[in-house]
Amino acid sequence: MTDRVDINRLLGDMRNLKAQTQAFQRPQGVGDTPAGMRSLGALPVEGTSKVPSFGDLMTQAVNKVNDVQKASSSMADAYERGVAGVDITDVMIASQKASVSFQAMVQVRNKLVDAYRDVMNMPI
């Protein structure tokens, strides 16, 4: 078994998230209907809900990884102290979840850095 994250699956998940966030955005000018469109029975689009920015999504992802790692650490501490109801299998599963989520976040960061470098190295 390998410790590497399947990058194609991760990129596919990122594309799905992007498609989900773009589904709620409306193009600029959709609410600005010309006078001729009103005569055709077109109704103006009501205000849409705020779509989170990329930075907000990344902040949420980092915070979720941090929460998973904290939960894993607290579960391991509880097992070491001998708290009743904390099983070693639960501790190991939480530890693996924390490890996988951290590795996925590192891979996303690496891909973002590579994309940034590619954009910066593009000729003008």
CSV table of N, CA, C and O in Angstrom, one decimal:
chain,number,residue,atom,x,y,z
A,1,MET,N,0.9,-1.2,0.0
A,1,MET,CA,0.0,0.0,0.0
A,1,MET,C,0.9,1.2,0.0
A,1,MET,O,1.9,1.3,0.7
A,2,THR,N,0.5,2.2,-0.7
A,2,THR,CA,1.3,3.4,-0.9
A,2,THR,C,0.7,4.5,0.0
A,2,THR,O,-0.5,4.6,0.2
A,3,ASP,N,1.5,5.5,0.4
A,3,ASP,CA,1.1,6.6,1.2
A,3,ASP,C,0.8,7.8,0.4
A,3,ASP,O,0.5,8.8,0.9
A,4,ARG,N,0.8,7.7,-0.9
A,4,ARG,CA,0.6,8.8,-1.8
A,4,ARG,C,-0.9,9.0,-2.1
A,4,ARG,O,-1.7,8.0,-2.1
A,5,VAL,N,-1.3,10.2,-2.3
A,5,VAL,CA,-2.7,10.5,-2.6
A,5,VAL,C,-2.9,10.4,-4.1
A,5,VAL,O,-2.0,10.8,-4.8
A,6,ASP,N,-4.0,9.8,-4.5
A,6,ASP,CA,-4.3,9.8,-6.0
A,6,ASP,C,-4.6,11.2,-6.5
A,6,ASP,O,-5.7,11.7,-6.2
A,7,ILE,N,-3.6,11.8,-7.2
A,7,ILE,CA,-3.8,13.2,-7.6
A,7,ILE,C,-4.9,13.4,-8.6
A,7,ILE,O,-5.5,14.4,-8.6
A,8,ASN,N,-5.1,12.4,-9.4
A,8,ASN,CA,-6.2,12.5,-10.4
A,8,ASN,C,-7.6,12.6,-9.7
A,8,ASN,O,-8.4,13.4,-10.1
A,9,ARG,N,-7.7,11.8,-8.7
A,9,ARG,CA,-9.0,11.8,-7.9
A,9,ARG,C,-9.1,13.1,-7.2
A,9,ARG,O,-10.2,13.7,-7.1
A,10,LEU,N,-8.0,13.6,-6.6
A,10,LEU,CA,-8.0,14.9,-5.9
A,10,LEU,C,-8.4,16.0,-6.9
A,10,LEU,O,-9.2,16.9,-6.5
A,11,LEU,N,-7.8,16.0,-8.0
A,11,LEU,CA,-8.1,17.1,-9.0
A,11,LEU,C,-9.5,17.0,-9.5
A,11,LEU,O,-10.2,18.0,-9.7
A,12,GLY,N,-10.0,15.8,-9.6
A,12,GLY,CA,-11.5,15.6,-10.0
A,12,GLY,C,-12.4,16.1,-8.9
A,12,GLY,O,-13.4,16.8,-9.2
A,13,ASP,N,-12.0,15.9,-7.7
A,13,ASP,CA,-12.8,16.5,-6.6
A,13,ASP,C,-12.8,18.0,-6.6
A,13,ASP,O,-13.8,18.6,-6.3
A,14,MET,N,-11.6,18.5,-6.8
A,14,MET,CA,-11.5,20.0,-6.9
A,14,MET,C,-12.3,20.6,-8.0
A,14,MET,O,-13.0,21.6,-7.9
A,15,ARG,N,-12.3,19.9,-9.2
A,15,ARG,CA,-13.1,20.4,-10.3
A,15,ARG,C,-14.6,20.3,-10.0
A,15,ARG,O,-15.4,21.2,-10.4
A,16,ASN,N,-15.0,19.2,-9.3
A,16,ASN,CA,-16.4,19.1,-8.9
A,16,ASN,C,-16.8,20.2,-7.9
A,16,ASN,O,-17.9,20.8,-8.0
A,17,LEU,N,-16.0,20.6,-7.0
A,17,LEU,CA,-16.2,21.7,-6.1
A,17,LEU,C,-16.3,23.0,-6.8
A,17,LEU,O,-17.2,23.8,-6.5
A,18,LYS,N,-15.5,23.2,-7.8
A,18,LYS,CA,-15.5,24.4,-8.6
A,18,LYS,C,-16.8,24.5,-9.4
A,18,LYS,O,-17.4,25.5,-9.4
A,19,ALA,N,-17.2,23.4,-9.9
A,19,ALA,CA,-18.5,23.4,-10.7
A,19,ALA,C,-19.7,23.7,-9.8
A,19,ALA,O,-20.6,24.4,-10.2
A,20,GLN,N,-19.6,23.1,-8.6
A,20,GLN,CA,-20.7,23.4,-7.6
A,20,GLN,C,-20.8,24.8,-7.2
A,20,GLN,O,-21.8,25.4,-7.1
A,21,THR,N,-19.6,25.5,-7.0
A,21,THR,CA,-19.6,26.9,-6.6
A,21,THR,C,-20.0,27.8,-7.8
A,21,THR,O,-20.7,28.8,-7.6
A,22,GLN,N,-19.7,27.4,-9.0
A,22,GLN,CA,-20.0,28.2,-10.1
A,22,GLN,C,-21.5,28.1,-10.5
A,22,GLN,O,-22.0,29.0,-11.2
A,23,ALA,N,-22.1,27.0,-10.1
A,23,ALA,CA,-23.5,26.8,-10.4
A,23,ALA,C,-24.4,27.9,-9.8
A,23,ALA,O,-25.5,28.2,-10.3
A,24,PHE,N,-23.9,28.5,-8.7
A,24,PHE,CA,-24.7,29.5,-7.9
A,24,PHE,C,-24.4,30.9,-8.3
A,24,PHE,O,-25.0,31.8,-7.9
A,25,GLN,N,-23.4,31.1,-9.2
A,25,GLN,CA,-23.0,32.4,-9.6
A,25,GLN,C,-23.8,32.8,-10.8
A,25,GLN,O,-24.2,31.9,-11.6
A,26,ARG,N,-24.2,34.1,-10.9
A,26,ARG,CA,-24.8,34.5,-12.1
A,26,ARG,C,-23.9,35.4,-12.9
A,26,ARG,O,-23.1,36.2,-12.3
A,27,PRO,N,-24.0,35.4,-14.2
A,27,PRO,CA,-23.1,36.3,-15.0
A,27,PRO,C,-23.4,37.7,-14.8
A,27,PRO,O,-24.5,38.1,-14.4
A,28,GLN,N,-22.4,38.6,-15.0
A,28,GLN,CA,-22.6,40.0,-14.8
A,28,GLN,C,-23.6,40.5,-15.9
A,28,GLN,O,-23.6,40.1,-17.0
A,29,GLY,N,-24.6,41.3,-15.5
A,29,GLY,CA,-25.5,41.9,-16.4
A,29,GLY,C,-26.8,41.1,-16.6
A,29,GLY,O,-27.7,41.5,-17.3
A,30,VAL,N,-26.9,39.9,-15.9
A,30,VAL,CA,-28.2,39.1,-16.1
A,30,VAL,C,-29.3,39.9,-15.5
A,30,VAL,O,-30.4,39.9,-16.1
A,31,GLY,N,-29.1,40.5,-14.4
A,31,GLY,CA,-30.2,41.3,-13.7
A,31,GLY,C,-30.5,42.6,-14.5
A,31,GLY,O,-31.6,43.2,-14.3
A,32,ASP,N,-29.6,43.0,-15.4
A,32,ASP,CA,-29.8,44.3,-16.1
A,32,ASP,C,-30.5,43.9,-17.5
A,32,ASP,O,-29.8,43.8,-18.5
A,33,THR,N,-31.8,43.8,-17.4
A,33,THR,CA,-32.5,43.5,-18.7
A,33,THR,C,-32.8,44.7,-19.5
A,33,THR,O,-33.2,45.7,-18.9
A,34,PRO,N,-32.5,44.7,-20.7
A,34,PRO,CA,-32.9,45.8,-21.6
A,34,PRO,C,-34.4,46.0,-21.6
A,34,PRO,O,-35.1,45.1,-21.4
A,35,ALA,N,-34.8,47.2,-22.0
A,35,ALA,CA,-36.2,47.5,-22.1
A,35,ALA,C,-37.0,46.6,-23.1
A,35,ALA,O,-38.1,46.3,-22.8
A,36,GLY,N,-36.3,46.2,-24.1
A,36,GLY,CA,-36.9,45.3,-25.1
A,36,GLY,C,-37.2,44.0,-24.5
A,36,GLY,O,-38.2,43.3,-24.9
A,37,MET,N,-36.4,43.5,-23.6
A,37,MET,CA,-36.7,42.2,-23.0
A,37,MET,C,-37.9,42.2,-22.1
A,37,MET,O,-38.6,41.2,-22.0
A,38,ARG,N,-38.2,43.4,-21.5
A,38,ARG,CA,-39.4,43.4,-20.6
A,38,ARG,C,-40.6,43.2,-21.5
A,38,ARG,O,-41.6,42.6,-21.0
A,39,SER,N,-40.6,43.7,-22.7
A,39,SER,CA,-41.8,43.6,-23.5
A,39,SER,C,-42.0,42.1,-23.9
A,39,SER,O,-43.1,41.7,-24.3
A,40,LEU,N,-41.0,41.3,-23.9
A,40,LEU,CA,-41.1,39.9,-24.2
A,40,LEU,C,-41.5,39.0,-23.0
A,40,LEU,O,-41.6,37.8,-23.1
A,41,GLY,N,-41.7,39.7,-21.8
A,41,GLY,CA,-42.1,39.0,-20.6
A,41,GLY,C,-41.0,38.5,-19.8
A,41,GLY,O,-41.2,37.7,-18.9
A,42,ALA,N,-39.8,38.9,-20.0
A,42,ALA,CA,-38.7,38.5,-19.2
A,42,ALA,C,-38.7,39.2,-17.8
A,42,ALA,O,-39.0,40.4,-17.7
A,43,LEU,N,-38.5,38.4,-16.8
A,43,LEU,CA,-38.5,38.9,-15.4
A,43,LEU,C,-37.1,39.1,-15.0
A,43,LEU,O,-36.2,38.3,-15.3
A,44,PRO,N,-36.8,40.2,-14.2
A,44,PRO,CA,-35.4,40.3,-13.7
A,44,PRO,C,-35.1,39.3,-12.7
A,44,PRO,O,-36.0,38.8,-12.0
A,45,VAL,N,-33.9,38.9,-12.6
A,45,VAL,CA,-33.4,37.9,-11.7
A,45,VAL,C,-33.3,38.5,-10.3
A,45,VAL,O,-32.7,39.6,-10.2
A,46,GLU,N,-33.8,37.9,-9.3
A,46,GLU,CA,-33.7,38.4,-7.9
A,46,GLU,C,-32.3,38.2,-7.4
A,46,GLU,O,-31.5,37.4,-8.0
A,47,GLY,N,-31.9,38.9,-6.4
A,47,GLY,CA,-30.6,38.8,-5.8
A,47,GLY,C,-30.2,37.3,-5.5
A,47,GLY,O,-31.0,36.6,-5.0
A,48,THR,N,-29.0,37.0,-5.7
A,48,THR,CA,-28.5,35.7,-5.4
A,48,THR,C,-27.7,35.7,-4.1
A,48,THR,O,-27.3,36.7,-3.6
A,49,SER,N,-27.6,34.5,-3.6
A,49,SER,CA,-26.8,34.4,-2.3
A,49,SER,C,-25.3,34.5,-2.6
A,49,SER,O,-24.9,34.3,-3.7
A,50,LYS,N,-24.6,35.0,-1.6
A,50,LYS,CA,-23.2,35.2,-1.8
A,50,LYS,C,-22.4,33.9,-1.9
A,50,LYS,O,-22.6,32.9,-1.1
A,51,VAL,N,-21.6,33.8,-2.9
A,51,VAL,CA,-20.9,32.5,-3.2
A,51,VAL,C,-19.5,32.7,-2.5
A,51,VAL,O,-18.9,33.8,-2.7
A,52,PRO,N,-19.0,31.8,-1.7
A,52,PRO,CA,-17.8,31.9,-1.1
A,52,PRO,C,-16.6,32.0,-2.1
A,52,PRO,O,-16.6,31.4,-3.1
A,53,SER,N,-15.6,32.8,-1.7
A,53,SER,CA,-14.5,33.0,-2.6
A,53,SER,C,-13.5,31.8,-2.4
A,53,SER,O,-13.7,31.0,-1.5
A,54,PHE,N,-12.6,31.8,-3.3
A,54,PHE,CA,-11.6,30.7,-3.3
A,54,PHE,C,-10.8,30.7,-2.0
A,54,PHE,O,-10.6,29.7,-1.3
A,55,GLY,N,-10.5,31.9,-1.5
A,55,GLY,CA,-9.8,32.0,-0.2
A,55,GLY,C,-10.6,31.5,0.9
A,55,GLY,O,-10.1,30.9,1.8
A,56,ASP,N,-11.9,31.8,0.9
A,56,ASP,CA,-12.8,31.3,2.0
A,56,ASP,C,-12.8,29.8,2.0
A,56,ASP,O,-12.8,29.1,3.0
A,57,LEU,N,-12.9,29.2,0.8
A,57,LEU,CA,-13.0,27.7,0.7
A,57,LEU,C,-11.7,27.1,1.2
A,57,LEU,O,-11.7,26.1,1.9
A,58,MET,N,-10.5,27.7,0.8
A,58,MET,CA,-9.3,27.2,1.3
A,58,MET,C,-9.1,27.3,2.8
A,58,MET,O,-8.6,26.4,3.5
A,59,THR,N,-9.6,28.4,3.3
A,59,THR,CA,-9.6,28.6,4.8
A,59,THR,C,-10.4,27.6,5.5
A,59,THR,O,-10.0,27.0,6.5
A,60,GLN,N,-11.6,27.3,5.0
A,60,GLN,CA,-12.4,26.3,5.5
A,60,GLN,C,-11.8,24.9,5.5
A,60,GLN,O,-11.9,24.1,6.4
A,61,ALA,N,-11.1,24.6,4.3
A,61,ALA,CA,-10.5,23.3,4.2
A,61,ALA,C,-9.3,23.2,5.2
A,61,ALA,O,-9.2,22.1,5.8
A,62,VAL,N,-8.5,24.2,5.4
A,62,VAL,CA,-7.4,24.2,6.3
A,62,VAL,C,-7.9,24.0,7.7
A,62,VAL,O,-7.4,23.2,8.5
A,63,ASN,N,-9.0,24.8,8.1
A,63,ASN,CA,-9.6,24.6,9.4
A,63,ASN,C,-10.2,23.3,9.6
A,63,ASN,O,-10.1,22.7,10.8
A,64,LYS,N,-10.8,22.6,8.6
A,64,LYS,CA,-11.3,21.3,8.8
A,64,LYS,C,-10.2,20.3,9.0
A,64,LYS,O,-10.3,19.4,9.9
A,65,VAL,N,-9.1,20.4,8.3
A,65,VAL,CA,-7.9,19.5,8.5
A,65,VAL,C,-7.4,19.7,9.9
A,65,VAL,O,-7.1,18.8,10.6
A,66,ASN,N,-7.3,21.0,10.4
A,66,ASN,CA,-6.9,21.3,11.7
A,66,ASN,C,-7.8,20.6,12.8
A,66,ASN,O,-7.3,20.0,13.8
A,67,ASP,N,-9.1,20.7,12.5
A,67,ASP,CA,-10.1,20.1,13.5
A,67,ASP,C,-9.9,18.6,13.5
A,67,ASP,O,-10.0,18.0,14.6
A,68,VAL,N,-9.7,18.0,12.4
A,68,VAL,CA,-9.5,16.5,12.3
A,68,VAL,C,-8.2,16.1,13.1
A,68,VAL,O,-8.2,15.1,13.8
A,69,GLN,N,-7.2,16.9,12.9
A,69,GLN,CA,-5.9,16.6,13.6
A,69,GLN,C,-6.1,16.8,15.1
A,69,GLN,O,-5.6,16.0,15.9
A,70,LYS,N,-6.8,17.8,15.5
A,70,LYS,CA,-7.0,18.1,17.0
A,70,LYS,C,-7.9,16.9,17.6
A,70,LYS,O,-7.6,16.5,18.7
A,71,ALA,N,-8.9,16.5,16.8
A,71,ALA,CA,-9.7,15.4,17.3
A,71,ALA,C,-8.9,14.1,17.5
A,71,ALA,O,-9.1,13.4,18.5
A,72,SER,N,-8.0,13.8,16.5
A,72,SER,CA,-7.2,12.7,16.6
A,72,SER,C,-6.2,12.7,17.8
A,72,SER,O,-6.1,11.8,18.5
A,73,SER,N,-5.7,13.9,18.0
A,73,SER,CA,-4.8,14.1,19.1
A,73,SER,C,-5.5,13.9,20.4
A,73,SER,O,-5.0,13.3,21.4
A,74,SER,N,-6.6,14.5,20.6
A,74,SER,CA,-7.4,14.4,21.8
A,74,SER,C,-7.8,12.9,22.1
A,74,SER,O,-7.8,12.5,23.2
A,75,MET,N,-8.2,12.2,21.0
A,75,MET,CA,-8.6,10.8,21.2
A,75,MET,C,-7.4,10.0,21.6
A,75,MET,O,-7.5,9.1,22.4
A,76,ALA,N,-6.2,10.3,21.0
A,76,ALA,CA,-5.0,9.5,21.4
A,76,ALA,C,-4.6,9.8,22.9
A,76,ALA,O,-4.3,8.9,23.6
A,77,ASP,N,-4.8,11.0,23.3
A,77,ASP,CA,-4.5,11.4,24.7
A,77,ASP,C,-5.5,10.7,25.6
A,77,ASP,O,-5.1,10.2,26.7
A,78,ALA,N,-6.7,10.7,25.2
A,78,ALA,CA,-7.7,10.0,26.0
A,78,ALA,C,-7.4,8.5,26.2
A,78,ALA,O,-7.6,7.9,27.3
A,79,TYR,N,-7.0,7.9,25.1
A,79,TYR,CA,-6.6,6.5,25.2
A,79,TYR,C,-5.4,6.2,26.1
A,79,TYR,O,-5.4,5.3,26.9
A,80,GLU,N,-4.4,7.1,26.0
A,80,GLU,CA,-3.2,7.0,26.8
A,80,GLU,C,-3.6,7.2,28.3
A,80,GLU,O,-2.9,6.6,29.1
A,81,ARG,N,-4.5,8.0,28.6
A,81,ARG,CA,-4.9,8.2,30.0
A,81,ARG,C,-5.8,7.1,30.5
A,81,ARG,O,-6.1,7.0,31.7
A,82,GLY,N,-6.3,6.3,29.6
A,82,GLY,CA,-7.2,5.1,30.0
A,82,GLY,C,-8.6,5.5,30.1
A,82,GLY,O,-9.4,4.9,30.9
A,83,VAL,N,-9.1,6.5,29.4
A,83,VAL,CA,-10.5,6.9,29.5
A,83,VAL,C,-11.4,5.8,29.0
A,83,VAL,O,-11.1,5.2,27.9
A,84,ALA,N,-12.4,5.4,29.7
A,84,ALA,CA,-13.3,4.3,29.3
A,84,ALA,C,-14.1,4.7,28.0
A,84,ALA,O,-14.4,5.9,27.8
A,85,GLY,N,-14.3,3.8,27.1
A,85,GLY,CA,-15.0,4.0,25.9
A,85,GLY,C,-14.1,4.4,24.7
A,85,GLY,O,-14.7,4.6,23.6
A,86,VAL,N,-12.8,4.6,24.9
A,86,VAL,CA,-11.9,4.9,23.8
A,86,VAL,C,-11.2,3.7,23.4
A,86,VAL,O,-10.4,3.1,24.1
A,87,ASP,N,-11.5,3.2,22.2
A,87,ASP,CA,-10.9,2.0,21.7
A,87,ASP,C,-9.7,2.3,20.8
A,87,ASP,O,-9.6,3.3,20.1
A,88,ILE,N,-8.7,1.4,20.8
A,88,ILE,CA,-7.5,1.6,20.0
A,88,ILE,C,-7.8,1.6,18.5
A,88,ILE,O,-7.2,2.4,17.8
A,89,THR,N,-8.9,0.9,18.1
A,89,THR,CA,-9.2,1.0,16.6
A,89,THR,C,-9.7,2.3,16.3
A,89,THR,O,-9.4,2.9,15.2
A,90,ASP,N,-10.5,2.9,17.2
A,90,ASP,CA,-11.0,4.3,16.9
A,90,ASP,C,-9.9,5.3,16.9
A,90,ASP,O,-9.9,6.2,16.0
A,91,VAL,N,-8.9,5.1,17.7
A,91,VAL,CA,-7.7,6.0,17.8
A,91,VAL,C,-6.9,5.9,16.5
A,91,VAL,O,-6.5,6.9,15.9
A,92,MET,N,-6.7,4.7,16.0
A,92,MET,CA,-6.0,4.4,14.8
A,92,MET,C,-6.7,5.0,13.6
A,92,MET,O,-6.1,5.6,12.7
A,93,ILE,N,-8.0,4.8,13.5
A,93,ILE,CA,-8.8,5.3,12.4
A,93,ILE,C,-8.7,6.8,12.4
A,93,ILE,O,-8.5,7.5,11.3
A,94,ALA,N,-8.9,7.5,13.5
A,94,ALA,CA,-8.8,8.9,13.6
A,94,ALA,C,-7.4,9.4,13.2
A,94,ALA,O,-7.3,10.4,12.5
A,95,SER,N,-6.4,8.7,13.6
A,95,SER,CA,-5.0,9.0,13.2
A,95,SER,C,-4.8,9.0,11.7
A,95,SER,O,-4.2,9.8,11.1
A,96,GLN,N,-5.3,7.9,11.1
A,96,GLN,CA,-5.2,7.8,9.7
A,96,GLN,C,-6.0,8.8,8.9
A,96,GLN,O,-5.6,9.3,7.9
A,97,LYS,N,-7.2,9.2,9.4
A,97,LYS,CA,-8.0,10.2,8.8
A,97,LYS,C,-7.2,11.6,8.8
A,97,LYS,O,-7.2,12.3,7.9
A,98,ALA,N,-6.6,11.8,10.0
A,98,ALA,CA,-5.8,13.1,10.1
A,98,ALA,C,-4.6,13.1,9.1
A,98,ALA,O,-4.3,14.1,8.5
A,99,SER,N,-4.0,11.9,9.0
A,99,SER,CA,-2.8,11.8,8.1
A,99,SER,C,-3.2,12.0,6.7
A,99,SER,O,-2.6,12.7,5.9
A,100,VAL,N,-4.3,11.3,6.3
A,100,VAL,CA,-4.8,11.4,4.9
A,100,VAL,C,-5.2,12.9,4.6
A,100,VAL,O,-4.9,13.4,3.5
A,101,SER,N,-6.0,13.5,5.5
A,101,SER,CA,-6.4,14.8,5.2
A,101,SER,C,-5.3,15.8,5.1
A,101,SER,O,-5.2,16.7,4.3
A,102,PHE,N,-4.2,15.6,6.0
A,102,PHE,CA,-3.1,16.5,5.9
A,102,PHE,C,-2.3,16.3,4.6
A,102,PHE,O,-1.9,17.3,4.0
A,103,GLN,N,-2.1,15.0,4.2
A,103,GLN,CA,-1.4,14.8,2.9
A,103,GLN,C,-2.2,15.3,1.7
A,103,GLN,O,-1.5,15.9,0.8
A,104,ALA,N,-3.5,15.2,1.8
A,104,ALA,CA,-4.3,15.8,0.7
A,104,ALA,C,-4.1,17.3,0.6
A,104,ALA,O,-4.0,17.9,-0.5
A,105,MET,N,-4.1,18.0,1.8
A,105,MET,CA,-3.9,19.4,1.8
A,105,MET,C,-2.5,19.8,1.3
A,105,MET,O,-2.4,20.8,0.6
A,106,VAL,N,-1.5,19.0,1.7
A,106,VAL,CA,-0.2,19.3,1.2
A,106,VAL,C,-0.1,19.2,-0.4
A,106,VAL,O,0.5,20.0,-1.0
A,107,GLN,N,-0.8,18.2,-0.9
A,107,GLN,CA,-0.8,18.0,-2.3
A,107,GLN,C,-1.5,19.2,-3.0
A,107,GLN,O,-1.1,19.6,-4.1
A,108,VAL,N,-2.6,19.6,-2.4
A,108,VAL,CA,-3.3,20.8,-3.0
A,108,VAL,C,-2.4,22.0,-3.0
A,108,VAL,O,-2.3,22.8,-4.0
A,109,ARG,N,-1.7,22.2,-1.9
A,109,ARG,CA,-0.8,23.3,-1.8
A,109,ARG,C,0.3,23.2,-2.8
A,109,ARG,O,0.6,24.2,-3.5
A,110,ASN,N,0.8,22.0,-3.0
A,110,ASN,CA,1.9,21.8,-4.0
A,110,ASN,C,1.4,22.1,-5.4
A,110,ASN,O,2.1,22.8,-6.2
A,111,LYS,N,0.1,21.7,-5.7
A,111,LYS,CA,-0.4,22.0,-7.0
A,111,LYS,C,-0.7,23.5,-7.2
A,111,LYS,O,-0.5,24.0,-8.3
A,112,LEU,N,-1.1,24.2,-6.2
A,112,LEU,CA,-1.3,25.6,-6.3
A,112,LEU,C,0.0,26.3,-6.5
A,112,LEU,O,0.1,27.3,-7.3
A,113,VAL,N,1.0,25.9,-5.8
A,113,VAL,CA,2.4,26.6,-6.0
A,113,VAL,C,2.9,26.3,-7.4
A,113,VAL,O,3.4,27.2,-8.0
A,114,ASP,N,2.7,25.1,-7.9
A,114,ASP,CA,3.1,24.8,-9.3
A,114,ASP,C,2.3,25.6,-10.3
A,114,ASP,O,2.9,26.1,-11.3
A,115,ALA,N,1.0,25.8,-10.1
A,115,ALA,CA,0.2,26.6,-11.0
A,115,ALA,C,0.7,28.0,-10.9
A,115,ALA,O,0.7,28.7,-12.0
A,116,TYR,N,0.9,28.5,-9.7
A,116,TYR,CA,1.4,29.9,-9.6
A,116,TYR,C,2.7,30.1,-10.3
A,116,TYR,O,2.9,31.1,-11.1
A,117,ARG,N,3.6,29.1,-10.2
A,117,ARG,CA,4.9,29.2,-10.9
A,117,ARG,C,4.7,29.2,-12.4
A,117,ARG,O,5.4,29.9,-13.2
A,118,ASP,N,3.8,28.4,-12.9
A,118,ASP,CA,3.6,28.3,-14.3
A,118,ASP,C,3.0,29.6,-14.8
A,118,ASP,O,3.4,30.1,-15.9
A,119,VAL,N,2.1,30.2,-14.1
A,119,VAL,CA,1.5,31.5,-14.5
A,119,VAL,C,2.6,32.6,-14.5
A,119,VAL,O,2.7,33.4,-15.4
A,120,MET,N,3.4,32.6,-13.5
A,120,MET,CA,4.5,33.6,-13.4
A,120,MET,C,5.5,33.5,-14.5
A,120,MET,O,6.2,34.4,-14.9
A,121,ASN,N,5.7,32.2,-14.9
A,121,ASN,CA,6.8,32.0,-16.0
A,121,ASN,C,6.2,32.1,-17.4
A,121,ASN,O,7.0,32.0,-18.4
A,122,MET,N,4.9,32.5,-17.5
A,122,MET,CA,4.4,32.7,-18.9
A,122,MET,C,4.9,33.9,-19.5
A,122,MET,O,5.0,35.0,-18.8
A,123,PRO,N,5.2,33.8,-20.8
A,123,PRO,CA,5.7,35.1,-21.4
A,123,PRO,C,4.5,36.0,-21.7
A,123,PRO,O,3.4,35.6,-21.9
A,124,ILE,N,4.9,37.3,-21.6
A,124,ILE,CA,3.8,38.3,-21.8
A,124,ILE,C,3.7,38.7,-23.2
A,124,ILE,O,4.6,38.8,-24.0
